[in-house]
Every structure is written in structure tokens, then in C-alpha cells.
């Protein structure tokens, strides 16, 4: 049986390309662990001792006395970015056939451009999964800054749970820097956004039924933003029927995130070190198909890090 081309050449088919994929607004990784440029593959960041910023020795200076001297220290840490990418081979015969169709005004398909787009989408989804796994890992939070809900405390128990107090405790439970964002999955938000206590607190005592917007709850809790991850990924083994699951699971993270922080200065729960920008290109390969072809490659050099776990708080088992 002849191999199928990766694109459709029949001009009688609809001009609208329909595909299942995660769109950019479904992904929250870049807001949860913001990208910060670094100057090389290896980079350094500093950790400052907790006490130095809060210890205040006497600073009175006598008329002929010396001004008290303060020494600051820092623990310098070194890390390095990782290379992430995918590539796809495209036979010249496919490229030529697509060009023939475009020249005859029978289509607009460009297999190299389409492949680059699809590879970019997959790399973005893989990054979403890395960030979600890192941020949702219970071990990345201080023992005193995480709670697991059980029984009637779960937010899905509308009659008995108290989500507002739990969220307030999490937001105010971080060290020094009050959490300014909440992260969660779509399944958690779907339940929480209709919780009677939350609806009543925002809409007033006239009703406890309805749905609140993320911006409304953020304003009520006095935080900057609520981030809801909506992305799906296929958990089935290759060759098996697709099994789709949410990337973000059954937990809520209250985090202090400062996108203006830099590896050498500032405070933030975590960040993504980024060396350079995303790259995409083609490589000639004579071993692709009978006539040869090109390899389209797309990727980036990044490293996701949690550098200040104490300014994060996790609520697990939410629903």
C-alpha cells in the first residue's frame, strides 16, 4: 500500500482546515513560570539568607563615631538550560505537489509552514506539561504551606465546604510575600466558580446560584489573576486509540509571581530561564523519500525552576 501524504491535495474539499489542537489561550505556563532571558546556556542565580533583610542592628551614629557596617551574603547557584525540540521529514515530492496546487490557485497549503506550526504547538504543550508537573508536585512546597482537602472540606461539597476561608488561608499563608495568583485546572474552576458561598459573596445575598468570572473572584480575594489551565494531552501509548486528559489536575496553587524579577535579583516563586528565542528551520536530507527532502525542526532552550518555594502554597484534593 502506498504511503499517504501528510496533507490533502483534493481541491474539491473545503478550504477550511479543521484540526484538534490546544490553542494559545488554553496554555498558562508562560504566566505561571514567566520567561526570563539568560546570557548563555549556563546561568547563575542568587539565593539570599532570610534574616539579612529583616535584622535591623542599631544604626545611631555618634558625632565622631563610625557608621555601622553591614555585610550581605548570597548563595550563588549555577544551572543550565535544556534543549527541547521536535522535527518532521517532508519529501520533496510533497513540497512540489503543494507548490503546484498553489500555482494553479487550487489551494494554499504549504507543508513546511504547516509542519512548523504543528511542531510549535507540540513543543508548547510539552512545556505546559513540564510546568504543570513541576508546580503541582507536592514536594515542591514547604510542609507548613500545603493542605490536602478531604471529605466535606472538598469544594465539590457545596453544602459543607468553605472555599473562601481556605483560599484566603492559602493566599496569606506564603512567607512574607502574599500570593498574587492562583493556578488550577479547568475541572476545579468549573466546580469552584459555581460554589454558593463564592456566588453569594460576589453577587450579594439575593442569590447563591450562578457562575462567577475569574476576574470577579480575583477582585474578591484581592489578588492579581486566576490562571486556569485548559490544555489536554493524549496519555495513550503510540498506536493506541487516543485517551485525552487534562494537563492541570485536582489542585490549586497560590503563588507569588513577579515577572519583572531576574535570575540575579528579585523574588518570585519560580521562573523559566530562556536562552535565545524559539528556533525553526529546515535541514536538507537526501534520505527522505526517493527524491530526498527536508527536515523541519522547531525548538527552544529553556529551564523551568522553582527558586523560592516558601512564597507558594498548595491546596490538593480540591474536588
CSV table of C-alpha atoms in Angstrom, one decimal:
chain,number,residue,atom,x,y,z
A,1,UNK,CA,0.0,0.0,0.0
A,2,UNK,CA,1.4,3.4,-0.9
A,3,UNK,CA,2.2,5.8,1.9
A,4,UNK,CA,-0.4,8.5,2.4
A,5,UNK,CA,0.8,12.1,2.1
A,6,UNK,CA,0.6,14.2,5.3
A,7,UNK,CA,-1.7,16.7,3.6
A,8,UNK,CA,-4.8,16.6,1.4
A,9,UNK,CA,-4.5,17.7,-2.3
A,10,UNK,CA,-8.1,17.4,-3.4
A,11,UNK,CA,-9.3,20.9,-4.4
A,12,UNK,CA,-12.9,19.9,-4.1
A,13,UNK,CA,-12.6,19.6,-0.4
A,14,UNK,CA,-13.5,22.6,1.8
A,15,UNK,CA,-10.9,25.3,2.1
A,16,UNK,CA,-11.2,25.3,5.9
A,17,UNK,CA,-8.6,23.2,7.7
A,18,UNK,CA,-10.2,21.6,10.8
A,19,UNK,CA,-7.8,20.2,13.4
A,20,UNK,CA,-7.9,19.3,17.0
A,21,UNK,CA,-5.2,21.1,19.0
A,22,UNK,CA,-4.6,23.3,22.1
A,23,UNK,CA,-4.8,27.0,21.3
A,24,UNK,CA,-2.6,29.6,23.0
A,25,UNK,CA,-5.3,30.8,25.3
A,26,UNK,CA,-5.6,27.3,26.8
A,27,UNK,CA,-2.0,27.3,28.0
A,28,UNK,CA,-0.8,29.1,31.1
A,29,UNK,CA,2.8,28.0,31.5
A,30,UNK,CA,4.3,31.4,30.4
A,31,UNK,CA,2.3,33.2,33.1
A,32,UNK,CA,2.9,30.6,35.9
A,33,UNK,CA,6.7,30.5,35.4
A,34,UNK,CA,7.5,33.6,33.3
A,35,UNK,CA,10.3,33.5,30.8
A,36,UNK,CA,13.5,35.4,31.8
A,37,UNK,CA,16.4,35.8,29.4
A,38,UNK,CA,19.8,34.5,30.4
A,39,UNK,CA,23.1,35.2,28.7
A,40,UNK,CA,24.3,31.7,28.0
A,41,UNK,CA,23.5,28.0,28.2
A,42,UNK,CA,24.8,28.1,31.7
A,43,UNK,CA,23.5,30.7,34.1
A,44,UNK,CA,23.6,31.7,37.7
A,45,UNK,CA,21.0,32.9,40.2
A,46,UNK,CA,21.3,34.1,43.8
A,47,UNK,CA,19.7,33.0,47.0
A,48,UNK,CA,19.8,35.5,49.8
A,49,UNK,CA,19.7,34.4,53.5
A,50,UNK,CA,16.3,35.2,55.1
A,51,UNK,CA,17.5,37.0,58.1
A,52,UNK,CA,19.6,39.7,56.4
A,53,UNK,CA,16.7,41.6,55.1
A,54,UNK,CA,14.9,41.7,58.4
A,55,UNK,CA,17.6,42.1,61.0
A,56,UNK,CA,18.0,45.7,62.0
A,57,UNK,CA,21.0,46.4,64.2
A,58,UNK,CA,21.3,49.8,65.9
A,59,UNK,CA,22.1,52.5,63.3
A,60,UNK,CA,22.7,55.5,65.5
A,61,UNK,CA,25.9,57.3,64.6
A,62,UNK,CA,27.9,59.3,67.2
A,63,UNK,CA,29.3,62.7,66.3
A,64,UNK,CA,32.8,61.1,65.8
A,65,UNK,CA,31.8,57.5,65.6
A,66,UNK,CA,31.8,55.1,62.7
A,67,UNK,CA,28.7,54.3,60.7
A,68,UNK,CA,27.7,50.7,61.5
A,69,UNK,CA,28.8,48.4,58.7
A,70,UNK,CA,26.5,45.7,57.3
A,71,UNK,CA,27.8,42.7,55.2
A,72,UNK,CA,25.4,41.0,52.8
A,73,UNK,CA,25.9,37.4,51.6
A,74,UNK,CA,24.3,35.3,48.9
A,75,UNK,CA,24.4,31.6,47.9
A,76,UNK,CA,25.2,31.5,44.2
A,77,UNK,CA,23.6,28.7,42.3
A,78,UNK,CA,24.5,27.6,38.8
A,79,UNK,CA,22.2,25.8,36.4
A,80,UNK,CA,21.9,25.4,32.6
A,81,UNK,CA,19.1,25.4,30.1
A,82,UNK,CA,17.9,22.3,28.3
A,83,UNK,CA,17.3,21.9,24.6
A,84,UNK,CA,13.7,20.9,23.6
A,85,UNK,CA,12.5,20.3,20.1
A,86,UNK,CA,10.8,18.1,17.5
A,87,UNK,CA,11.4,17.6,13.8
A,88,UNK,CA,9.5,16.1,10.9
A,89,UNK,CA,10.8,14.9,7.5
A,90,UNK,CA,9.0,16.1,4.4
A,91,UNK,CA,9.7,14.5,0.9
A,92,UNK,CA,10.4,16.9,-1.9
A,93,UNK,CA,7.6,15.3,-3.8
A,94,UNK,CA,5.1,16.6,-1.2
A,95,UNK,CA,6.6,20.1,-1.3
A,96,UNK,CA,6.5,20.2,-5.1
A,97,UNK,CA,2.9,18.9,-5.2
A,98,UNK,CA,1.8,21.6,-2.7
A,99,UNK,CA,3.5,24.3,-4.8
A,100,UNK,CA,1.8,23.0,-8.0
A,101,UNK,CA,-1.5,23.3,-6.3
A,102,UNK,CA,-0.8,26.9,-5.1
A,103,UNK,CA,0.4,27.9,-8.5
A,104,UNK,CA,-2.8,26.6,-10.0
A,105,UNK,CA,-4.8,28.5,-7.4
A,106,UNK,CA,-6.2,25.2,-6.2
A,107,UNK,CA,-5.0,25.5,-2.6
A,108,UNK,CA,-2.9,27.5,-0.2
A,109,UNK,CA,-1.3,24.6,1.7
A,110,UNK,CA,2.5,24.9,2.5
A,111,UNK,CA,3.7,21.7,4.1
A,112,UNK,CA,6.8,23.3,5.6
A,113,UNK,CA,4.8,26.2,7.2
A,114,UNK,CA,2.1,23.8,8.4
A,115,UNK,CA,4.7,21.4,9.9
A,116,UNK,CA,6.4,24.3,11.7
A,117,UNK,CA,3.1,25.4,13.2
A,118,UNK,CA,2.3,21.8,14.4
A,119,UNK,CA,5.7,21.3,15.9
A,120,UNK,CA,5.5,24.6,17.7
A,121,UNK,CA,2.1,23.6,19.1
A,122,UNK,CA,3.5,20.3,20.4
A,123,UNK,CA,6.6,22.0,21.9
A,124,UNK,CA,4.3,24.4,23.7
A,125,UNK,CA,2.1,21.6,25.0
A,126,UNK,CA,5.2,19.7,26.2
A,127,UNK,CA,6.3,22.8,28.1
A,128,UNK,CA,2.8,23.2,29.6
A,129,UNK,CA,3.2,19.6,30.9
A,130,UNK,CA,6.6,20.3,32.4
A,131,UNK,CA,5.4,23.4,34.2
A,132,UNK,CA,2.2,21.7,35.4
A,133,UNK,CA,4.2,18.7,36.8
A,134,UNK,CA,6.7,21.0,38.5
A,135,UNK,CA,4.2,23.4,40.0
A,136,UNK,CA,1.7,20.7,41.1
A,137,UNK,CA,4.3,18.4,42.7
A,138,UNK,CA,3.5,18.4,46.5
A,139,UNK,CA,7.2,18.0,47.3
A,140,UNK,CA,8.0,21.5,45.9
A,141,UNK,CA,6.1,23.2,48.8
A,142,UNK,CA,7.1,23.7,52.5
A,143,UNK,CA,5.4,21.2,54.8
A,144,UNK,CA,3.6,24.1,56.6
A,145,UNK,CA,2.4,25.5,53.3
A,146,UNK,CA,0.2,22.8,51.8
A,147,UNK,CA,-3.1,21.3,52.7
A,148,UNK,CA,-5.0,18.3,51.4
A,149,UNK,CA,-8.8,18.6,51.5
A,150,UNK,CA,-10.8,15.5,52.5
A,151,UNK,CA,-14.4,14.6,53.0
A,152,UNK,CA,-16.8,17.5,53.3
A,153,UNK,CA,-14.0,20.0,53.0
A,154,UNK,CA,-13.7,19.4,49.3
A,155,UNK,CA,-15.1,22.3,47.3
A,156,UNK,CA,-17.4,20.0,45.4
A,157,UNK,CA,-19.4,19.6,48.6
A,158,UNK,CA,-21.4,22.8,48.2
A,159,UNK,CA,-23.3,22.3,51.5
A,160,UNK,CA,-20.4,22.0,53.9
A,161,UNK,CA,-17.2,23.3,52.4
A,162,UNK,CA,-15.8,26.8,52.9
A,163,UNK,CA,-13.7,27.7,49.9
A,164,UNK,CA,-13.3,31.4,50.7
A,165,UNK,CA,-11.6,30.8,54.0
A,166,UNK,CA,-9.4,28.0,52.5
A,167,UNK,CA,-8.3,30.3,49.6
A,168,UNK,CA,-7.7,33.2,52.0
A,169,UNK,CA,-5.5,31.0,54.2
A,170,UNK,CA,-3.5,29.8,51.2
A,171,UNK,CA,-3.0,33.3,49.8
A,172,UNK,CA,-1.9,34.7,53.1
A,173,UNK,CA,0.0,31.6,54.1
A,174,UNK,CA,3.1,32.3,52.0
A,175,UNK,CA,6.2,33.6,53.5
A,176,UNK,CA,6.4,37.5,53.6
A,177,UNK,CA,5.2,37.9,50.0
A,178,UNK,CA,1.5,37.4,49.8
A,179,UNK,CA,0.4,35.2,46.9
A,180,UNK,CA,-0.8,37.2,43.9
A,181,UNK,CA,-2.0,34.5,41.6
A,182,UNK,CA,-4.0,31.2,41.8
A,183,UNK,CA,-3.4,28.4,39.4
A,184,UNK,CA,-5.8,25.5,38.8
A,185,UNK,CA,-7.2,23.2,36.2
A,186,UNK,CA,-10.5,23.7,34.3
A,187,UNK,CA,-12.3,20.9,36.2
A,188,UNK,CA,-11.5,22.6,39.6
A,189,UNK,CA,-12.6,26.0,38.2
A,190,UNK,CA,-15.8,24.7,36.8
A,191,UNK,CA,-16.8,23.5,40.3
A,192,UNK,CA,-15.5,26.4,42.3
A,193,UNK,CA,-16.9,29.1,40.0
A,194,UNK,CA,-20.5,28.0,40.9
A,195,UNK,CA,-19.9,27.4,44.6
A,196,UNK,CA,-22.8,29.0,46.5
A,197,UNK,CA,-20.5,30.7,49.0
A,198,UNK,CA,-18.5,32.3,46.3
A,199,UNK,CA,-21.5,33.3,44.2
A,200,UNK,CA,-23.2,34.8,47.2
A,201,UNK,CA,-20.1,36.8,48.3
A,202,UNK,CA,-19.8,38.3,44.8
A,203,UNK,CA,-23.5,38.6,43.7
A,204,UNK,CA,-24.8,39.6,47.2
A,205,UNK,CA,-27.4,37.9,49.4
A,206,UNK,CA,-30.1,37.8,46.7
A,207,UNK,CA,-28.8,34.6,45.2
A,208,UNK,CA,-26.4,31.8,45.7
A,209,UNK,CA,-26.8,30.2,42.2
A,210,UNK,CA,-24.9,31.2,39.1
A,211,UNK,CA,-21.3,31.4,37.8
A,212,UNK,CA,-18.7,34.0,38.6
A,213,UNK,CA,-15.9,35.2,36.4
A,214,UNK,CA,-12.3,34.7,37.2
A,215,UNK,CA,-11.8,38.5,37.4
A,216,UNK,CA,-14.6,38.8,39.9
A,217,UNK,CA,-13.1,36.2,42.2
A,218,UNK,CA,-9.6,37.7,41.9
A,219,UNK,CA,-11.0,41.0,42.9
A,220,UNK,CA,-12.8,39.5,45.9
A,221,UNK,CA,-9.6,37.8,47.1
A,222,UNK,CA,-7.5,40.9,46.3
A,223,UNK,CA,-5.1,39.0,44.0
A,224,UNK,CA,-3.8,39.9,40.5
A,225,UNK,CA,-5.1,36.9,38.5
A,226,UNK,CA,-6.6,33.5,38.5
A,227,UNK,CA,-5.0,31.2,35.9
A,228,UNK,CA,-7.0,28.2,34.6
A,229,UNK,CA,-5.2,25.6,32.6
A,230,UNK,CA,-7.5,24.1,30.0
A,231,UNK,CA,-5.0,22.1,27.9
A,232,UNK,CA,-5.4,18.4,27.0
A,233,UNK,CA,-2.8,15.8,26.2
A,234,UNK,CA,-3.0,12.3,24.9
A,235,UNK,CA,-2.0,9.7,27.5
A,236,UNK,CA,-2.4,6.6,25.3
A,237,UNK,CA,0.6,4.7,24.1
A,238,UNK,CA,1.7,5.2,20.5
A,239,UNK,CA,-0.6,3.3,18.1
A,240,UNK,CA,-3.5,3.1,20.6
A,241,UNK,CA,-6.7,5.0,20.5
A,242,UNK,CA,-6.3,8.5,21.9
A,243,UNK,CA,-7.1,9.0,25.6
A,244,UNK,CA,-7.3,12.7,26.4
A,245,UNK,CA,-6.7,14.0,29.9
A,246,UNK,CA,-6.2,17.5,31.3
A,247,UNK,CA,-2.7,18.7,31.9
A,248,UNK,CA,-3.7,20.5,35.1
A,249,UNK,CA,-5.2,18.3,37.7
A,250,UNK,CA,-7.1,18.5,41.0
A,251,UNK,CA,-5.2,21.1,43.0
A,252,UNK,CA,-4.9,24.9,43.5
A,253,UNK,CA,-1.6,26.7,43.8
A,254,UNK,CA,-1.4,30.2,45.5
A,255,UNK,CA,1.9,31.7,44.3
A,256,UNK,CA,3.8,35.0,44.4
A,257,UNK,CA,5.0,35.6,40.9
A,258,UNK,CA,7.0,38.6,39.8
A,259,UNK,CA,7.5,38.6,36.1
A,260,UNK,CA,9.9,41.6,36.4
A,261,UNK,CA,12.3,39.6,38.6
A,262,UNK,CA,15.6,38.4,37.1
A,263,UNK,CA,17.8,35.4,38.0
A,264,UNK,CA,20.3,37.7,39.7
A,265,UNK,CA,17.8,39.8,41.6
A,266,UNK,CA,14.2,39.8,42.8
A,267,UNK,CA,11.7,37.5,44.5
A,268,UNK,CA,9.4,35.0,42.7
A,269,UNK,CA,8.2,31.5,43.3
A,270,UNK,CA,9.7,30.3,40.1
A,271,UNK,CA,10.8,31.3,36.6
A,272,UNK,CA,11.9,30.0,33.2
A,273,UNK,CA,15.4,30.7,32.1
A,274,UNK,CA,15.4,31.2,28.4
A,275,UNK,CA,18.5,31.3,26.2
A,276,UNK,CA,17.8,33.0,22.9
A,277,UNK,CA,14.4,32.7,21.3
A,278,UNK,CA,12.4,29.8,19.7
A,279,UNK,CA,14.1,28.5,16.6
A,280,UNK,CA,12.7,26.9,13.5
A,281,UNK,CA,14.4,25.8,10.3
A,282,UNK,CA,14.9,23.2,7.6
A,283,UNK,CA,17.7,20.8,7.0
A,284,UNK,CA,18.3,19.1,3.6
A,285,UNK,CA,18.1,15.3,3.9
A,286,UNK,CA,18.8,13.1,0.8
A,287,UNK,CA,17.4,10.1,2.6
A,288,UNK,CA,13.8,11.3,2.8
A,289,UNK,CA,11.8,9.6,0.1
A,290,UNK,CA,13.0,8.7,-3.4
A,291,UNK,CA,14.0,12.3,-4.3
A,292,UNK,CA,15.2,13.4,-0.9
A,293,UNK,CA,13.5,16.0,1.2
A,294,UNK,CA,13.9,18.4,4.1
A,295,UNK,CA,13.8,18.0,7.9
A,296,UNK,CA,11.7,20.8,9.5
A,297,UNK,CA,12.9,21.4,13.1
A,298,UNK,CA,11.5,23.6,15.8
A,299,UNK,CA,12.5,24.1,19.4
A,300,UNK,CA,13.9,26.2,22.2
A,301,UNK,CA,16.4,26.3,25.0
A,302,UNK,CA,14.8,26.8,28.5
A,303,UNK,CA,14.9,25.6,32.1
A,304,UNK,CA,11.9,25.8,34.4
A,305,UNK,CA,12.9,26.4,38.0
A,306,UNK,CA,11.2,26.8,41.4
A,307,UNK,CA,13.6,29.1,43.3
A,308,UNK,CA,11.5,30.3,46.3
A,309,UNK,CA,9.1,27.5,47.4
A,310,UNK,CA,8.2,29.4,50.5
A,311,UNK,CA,6.2,32.0,48.5
A,312,UNK,CA,3.9,29.2,47.3
A,313,UNK,CA,1.1,27.4,49.0
A,314,UNK,CA,-0.8,24.3,47.6
A,315,UNK,CA,-4.3,23.0,48.1
A,316,UNK,CA,-4.7,19.4,46.9
A,317,UNK,CA,-7.7,17.2,46.6
A,318,UNK,CA,-9.9,20.2,45.8
A,319,UNK,CA,-12.8,18.3,44.3
